[in-house]
CSV table of C-alpha atoms in Angstrom, one decimal:
chain,number,residue,atom,x,y,z
A,1,UNK,CA,0.6,0.8,7.0
A,2,UNK,CA,-0.2,-2.0,4.6
A,3,UNK,CA,2.0,-3.5,1.9
A,4,UNK,CA,0.5,-2.6,-1.4
A,5,UNK,CA,1.5,-4.2,-4.7
A,6,UNK,CA,0.2,-3.5,-8.2
A,7,UNK,CA,1.0,-5.7,-11.3
A,8,UNK,CA,1.2,-4.4,-14.8
A,9,UNK,CA,1.9,-6.3,-18.0
A,10,UNK,CA,2.2,-3.3,-20.3
A,11,UNK,CA,6.0,-3.5,-20.5
A,12,UNK,CA,8.5,-4.7,-23.1
A,13,UNK,CA,11.9,-6.2,-22.9
A,14,UNK,CA,14.3,-4.5,-25.3
A,15,UNK,CA,17.9,-5.2,-26.3
A,16,UNK,CA,20.4,-2.3,-26.6
A,17,UNK,CA,23.9,-2.8,-28.0
A,18,UNK,CA,26.8,-0.4,-27.2
A,19,UNK,CA,30.3,-1.1,-28.5
A,20,UNK,CA,29.3,-4.7,-29.2
A,21,UNK,CA,27.9,-5.3,-25.7
A,22,UNK,CA,24.2,-6.2,-25.5
A,23,UNK,CA,22.1,-5.2,-22.5
A,24,UNK,CA,18.5,-6.1,-21.6
A,25,UNK,CA,16.0,-3.5,-20.4
A,26,UNK,CA,12.4,-3.6,-19.3
A,27,UNK,CA,10.5,-0.5,-20.4
A,28,UNK,CA,6.8,0.6,-20.2
A,29,UNK,CA,4.1,1.6,-17.7
A,30,UNK,CA,5.3,1.0,-14.1
A,31,UNK,CA,2.7,3.0,-12.2
A,32,UNK,CA,-0.9,4.2,-13.0
A,33,UNK,CA,-2.9,7.0,-11.4
A,34,UNK,CA,-6.4,8.3,-11.3
A,35,UNK,CA,-8.0,5.0,-12.2
A,36,UNK,CA,-9.5,2.1,-10.3
A,37,UNK,CA,-7.2,-0.9,-11.0
A,38,UNK,CA,-8.0,-4.6,-11.0
A,39,UNK,CA,-7.2,-4.7,-7.3
A,40,UNK,CA,-10.0,-2.2,-6.7
A,41,UNK,CA,-7.6,0.6,-5.6
A,42,UNK,CA,-7.1,4.1,-6.9
A,43,UNK,CA,-4.0,6.2,-6.6
A,44,UNK,CA,-4.7,9.9,-7.0
A,45,UNK,CA,-2.1,11.5,-9.2
A,46,UNK,CA,-1.0,13.9,-6.4
A,47,UNK,CA,-0.4,11.0,-4.1
A,48,UNK,CA,1.4,9.0,-6.8
A,49,UNK,CA,3.4,12.0,-7.9
A,50,UNK,CA,4.6,12.7,-4.3
A,51,UNK,CA,5.5,9.1,-3.9
A,52,UNK,CA,7.6,9.1,-7.0
A,53,UNK,CA,9.2,12.4,-6.1
A,54,UNK,CA,10.4,11.0,-2.8
A,55,UNK,CA,11.5,7.7,-4.4
A,56,UNK,CA,13.5,9.6,-7.0
A,57,UNK,CA,15.1,11.8,-4.4
A,58,UNK,CA,16.1,8.9,-2.1
A,59,UNK,CA,16.9,6.2,-4.6
A,60,UNK,CA,16.6,6.8,-8.3
A,61,UNK,CA,18.8,9.9,-8.4
A,62,UNK,CA,21.5,8.1,-6.4
A,63,UNK,CA,21.6,4.9,-8.5
A,64,UNK,CA,20.0,2.9,-5.6
A,65,UNK,CA,16.6,2.2,-7.3
A,66,UNK,CA,16.6,-1.6,-7.6
A,67,UNK,CA,13.9,-4.3,-7.8
A,68,UNK,CA,13.7,-8.0,-7.2
A,69,UNK,CA,12.7,-11.1,-9.1
A,70,UNK,CA,9.4,-12.5,-7.9
A,71,UNK,CA,7.1,-11.4,-5.0
A,72,UNK,CA,9.0,-10.3,-1.9
A,73,UNK,CA,7.2,-10.8,1.4
A,74,UNK,CA,7.6,-7.2,2.7
A,75,UNK,CA,8.6,-3.6,1.8
A,76,UNK,CA,12.3,-4.1,2.4
A,77,UNK,CA,14.6,-4.6,-0.6
A,78,UNK,CA,16.4,-8.0,-0.3
A,79,UNK,CA,19.8,-7.4,-1.9
A,80,UNK,CA,20.3,-11.1,-2.6
A,81,UNK,CA,17.2,-11.1,-4.8
A,82,UNK,CA,17.9,-8.0,-6.8
A,83,UNK,CA,17.6,-8.6,-10.5
A,84,UNK,CA,17.5,-5.1,-12.1
A,85,UNK,CA,18.3,-1.4,-11.7
A,86,UNK,CA,15.6,1.1,-12.4
A,87,UNK,CA,17.2,3.9,-14.3
A,88,UNK,CA,14.3,6.2,-15.2
A,89,UNK,CA,10.7,7.0,-14.2
A,90,UNK,CA,8.9,9.7,-16.0
A,91,UNK,CA,5.4,11.1,-15.8
A,92,UNK,CA,3.2,10.7,-18.9
A,93,UNK,CA,-0.4,11.6,-18.6
A,94,UNK,CA,-1.7,9.6,-15.7
A,95,UNK,CA,1.0,7.0,-16.0
A,96,UNK,CA,4.7,6.8,-15.0
A,97,UNK,CA,6.8,5.2,-17.7
A,98,UNK,CA,9.8,3.4,-16.3
A,99,UNK,CA,13.0,1.8,-17.7
A,100,UNK,CA,15.1,-0.8,-15.8
A,101,UNK,CA,18.3,-2.6,-16.8
A,102,UNK,CA,18.4,-6.3,-16.1
A,103,UNK,CA,21.6,-7.0,-14.1
A,104,UNK,CA,22.8,-10.2,-15.8
A,105,UNK,CA,25.9,-10.2,-13.6
A,106,UNK,CA,23.7,-11.1,-10.6
A,107,UNK,CA,22.0,-14.5,-10.0
A,108,UNK,CA,18.5,-13.2,-10.2
A,109,UNK,CA,19.3,-11.0,-13.2
A,110,UNK,CA,20.6,-14.1,-15.0
A,111,UNK,CA,17.3,-15.9,-14.3
A,112,UNK,CA,15.2,-13.0,-15.5
A,113,UNK,CA,17.3,-12.8,-18.7
A,114,UNK,CA,17.0,-16.6,-19.1
A,115,UNK,CA,13.3,-16.5,-18.8
A,116,UNK,CA,13.1,-13.8,-21.5
A,117,UNK,CA,15.4,-15.7,-23.8
A,118,UNK,CA,13.2,-18.8,-23.4
A,119,UNK,CA,10.1,-16.8,-24.4
A,120,UNK,CA,8.5,-16.3,-21.0
A,121,UNK,CA,6.5,-13.1,-20.8
A,122,UNK,CA,7.6,-10.8,-17.9
A,123,UNK,CA,5.8,-8.0,-16.2
A,124,UNK,CA,6.4,-5.6,-13.4
A,125,UNK,CA,4.9,-5.1,-9.9
A,126,UNK,CA,5.3,-1.9,-7.9
A,127,UNK,CA,5.7,-2.3,-4.2
A,128,UNK,CA,4.9,0.3,-1.5
A,129,UNK,CA,3.3,0.9,1.9
A,130,UNK,CA,0.4,3.1,2.8
A,131,UNK,CA,-3.1,3.3,4.2
A,132,UNK,CA,-6.3,2.4,2.3
A,133,UNK,CA,-9.4,4.5,2.5
A,134,UNK,CA,-12.6,2.6,1.5
A,135,UNK,CA,-15.2,4.4,-0.7
A,136,UNK,CA,-18.9,3.8,-1.2
A,137,UNK,CA,-18.1,3.0,-4.8
A,138,UNK,CA,-16.5,-0.4,-4.0
A,139,UNK,CA,-12.9,0.6,-4.2
A,140,UNK,CA,-10.3,2.0,-1.9
A,141,UNK,CA,-8.2,5.2,-2.3
A,142,UNK,CA,-4.5,4.9,-1.4
A,143,UNK,CA,-3.7,7.4,1.4
A,144,UNK,CA,-1.5,10.4,1.2
A,145,UNK,CA,1.0,8.5,3.4
A,146,UNK,CA,1.9,6.2,0.5
A,147,UNK,CA,5.6,5.4,0.2
A,148,UNK,CA,7.1,3.6,-2.7
A,149,UNK,CA,9.6,0.8,-1.9
A,150,UNK,CA,10.3,0.0,-5.5
A,151,UNK,CA,8.7,1.1,-8.8
A,152,UNK,CA,9.1,-2.4,-10.2
A,153,UNK,CA,9.8,-6.0,-9.2
A,154,UNK,CA,9.9,-8.4,-12.1
A,155,UNK,CA,7.1,-10.9,-12.0
A,156,UNK,CA,5.6,-13.7,-14.1
A,157,UNK,CA,2.1,-13.7,-15.5
A,158,UNK,CA,1.1,-10.2,-14.1
A,159,UNK,CA,-2.2,-10.4,-16.0
A,160,UNK,CA,-3.6,-13.0,-13.6
A,161,UNK,CA,-7.0,-11.9,-12.4
A,162,UNK,CA,-6.3,-12.5,-8.7
A,163,UNK,CA,-2.7,-11.7,-7.6
A,164,UNK,CA,-1.8,-14.3,-5.0
A,165,UNK,CA,0.1,-11.7,-2.9
A,166,UNK,CA,-3.2,-10.0,-1.9
A,167,UNK,CA,-4.2,-12.5,0.7
A,168,UNK,CA,-0.7,-13.4,1.9
A,169,UNK,CA,1.5,-10.3,2.2
A,170,UNK,CA,-0.9,-7.4,1.9
A,171,UNK,CA,-2.8,-8.3,5.1
A,172,UNK,CA,0.2,-7.6,7.3
A,173,UNK,CA,0.7,-4.2,8.9
A,174,UNK,CA,4.2,-2.7,8.6
A,175,UNK,CA,6.0,-0.2,10.8
A,176,UNK,CA,9.2,1.7,9.9
A,177,UNK,CA,12.0,1.6,12.4
A,178,UNK,CA,13.7,5.0,11.8
A,179,UNK,CA,16.7,4.1,13.9
A,180,UNK,CA,17.5,0.9,12.0
A,181,UNK,CA,15.9,2.3,8.8
A,182,UNK,CA,14.1,-0.9,8.1
A,183,UNK,CA,10.5,-2.1,7.9
A,184,UNK,CA,9.2,-4.6,10.6
A,185,UNK,CA,5.9,-6.5,10.8
A,186,UNK,CA,3.7,-4.9,13.5
A,187,UNK,CA,2.7,-8.4,14.7
A,188,UNK,CA,6.3,-9.4,15.3
A,189,UNK,CA,7.1,-6.0,16.9
A,190,UNK,CA,4.2,-6.3,19.3
A,191,UNK,CA,5.1,-9.8,20.2
A,192,UNK,CA,8.7,-8.9,20.9
A,193,UNK,CA,7.7,-5.9,23.1
A,194,UNK,CA,5.1,-8.0,24.9
A,195,UNK,CA,7.6,-10.7,25.8
A,196,UNK,CA,10.3,-8.1,26.7
A,197,UNK,CA,8.1,-7.0,29.6
A,198,UNK,CA,7.6,-10.6,30.8
A,199,UNK,CA,10.1,-12.0,33.3
A,200,UNK,CA,9.4,-15.4,31.8
A,201,UNK,CA,11.2,-14.6,28.6
A,202,UNK,CA,13.8,-17.3,28.0
A,203,UNK,CA,16.9,-17.1,25.9
A,204,UNK,CA,15.3,-19.7,23.6
A,205,UNK,CA,12.2,-17.6,23.1
A,206,UNK,CA,14.4,-14.5,22.4
A,207,UNK,CA,16.2,-16.4,19.7
A,208,UNK,CA,13.0,-17.6,18.2
A,209,UNK,CA,11.6,-14.1,17.9
A,210,UNK,CA,14.9,-12.8,16.5
A,211,UNK,CA,14.9,-15.5,13.8
A,212,UNK,CA,11.3,-14.6,12.9
A,213,UNK,CA,12.3,-11.0,12.7
A,214,UNK,CA,15.1,-11.7,10.3
A,215,UNK,CA,12.8,-13.6,8.0
A,216,UNK,CA,10.9,-10.4,7.4
A,217,UNK,CA,14.0,-8.3,6.3
């Protein structure tokens, strides 16, 4: 399956104060369905709804729905780059409206809050994996196998006409290792398996592949 990211700038940073303590939240449209977006992809609402349902069941309802600051290189959540906790995701028409609390106690959360305080416009980027089905109309439909990794990473300048992640990260195919419960690049997996069958595999080569594998987590 391919890594799929979609950037949206229709969000706002809001400040809420409870008992004298102020907290920052990002709120707005996190996901959009039944429309061809600027990446020339269309998510049918049934597909998007099922992806959100699974995501809610596995992560959101358990307080484990988090996102990162910036553009991660794969579908796996990197805990050292977590900047916010997604606390709600509700269907509204053909959109899903989300709300996320910026975790200012974490390094990346502090950076996100600092960017906002300095007047930098922030946006969100959803991240998931799935197949793409080309159509004769010039766009692709996201397949029914779509899985949502996070409803929102925090990104800068999401309104850029060409998201740089398209040519770098989205061209890689990803496979899910159900035993380790992690995503792994298909290219790395094939290379490791190929060398495993070779008697010429040296300890140095094993270490090199293992290091490349860790970079994708």
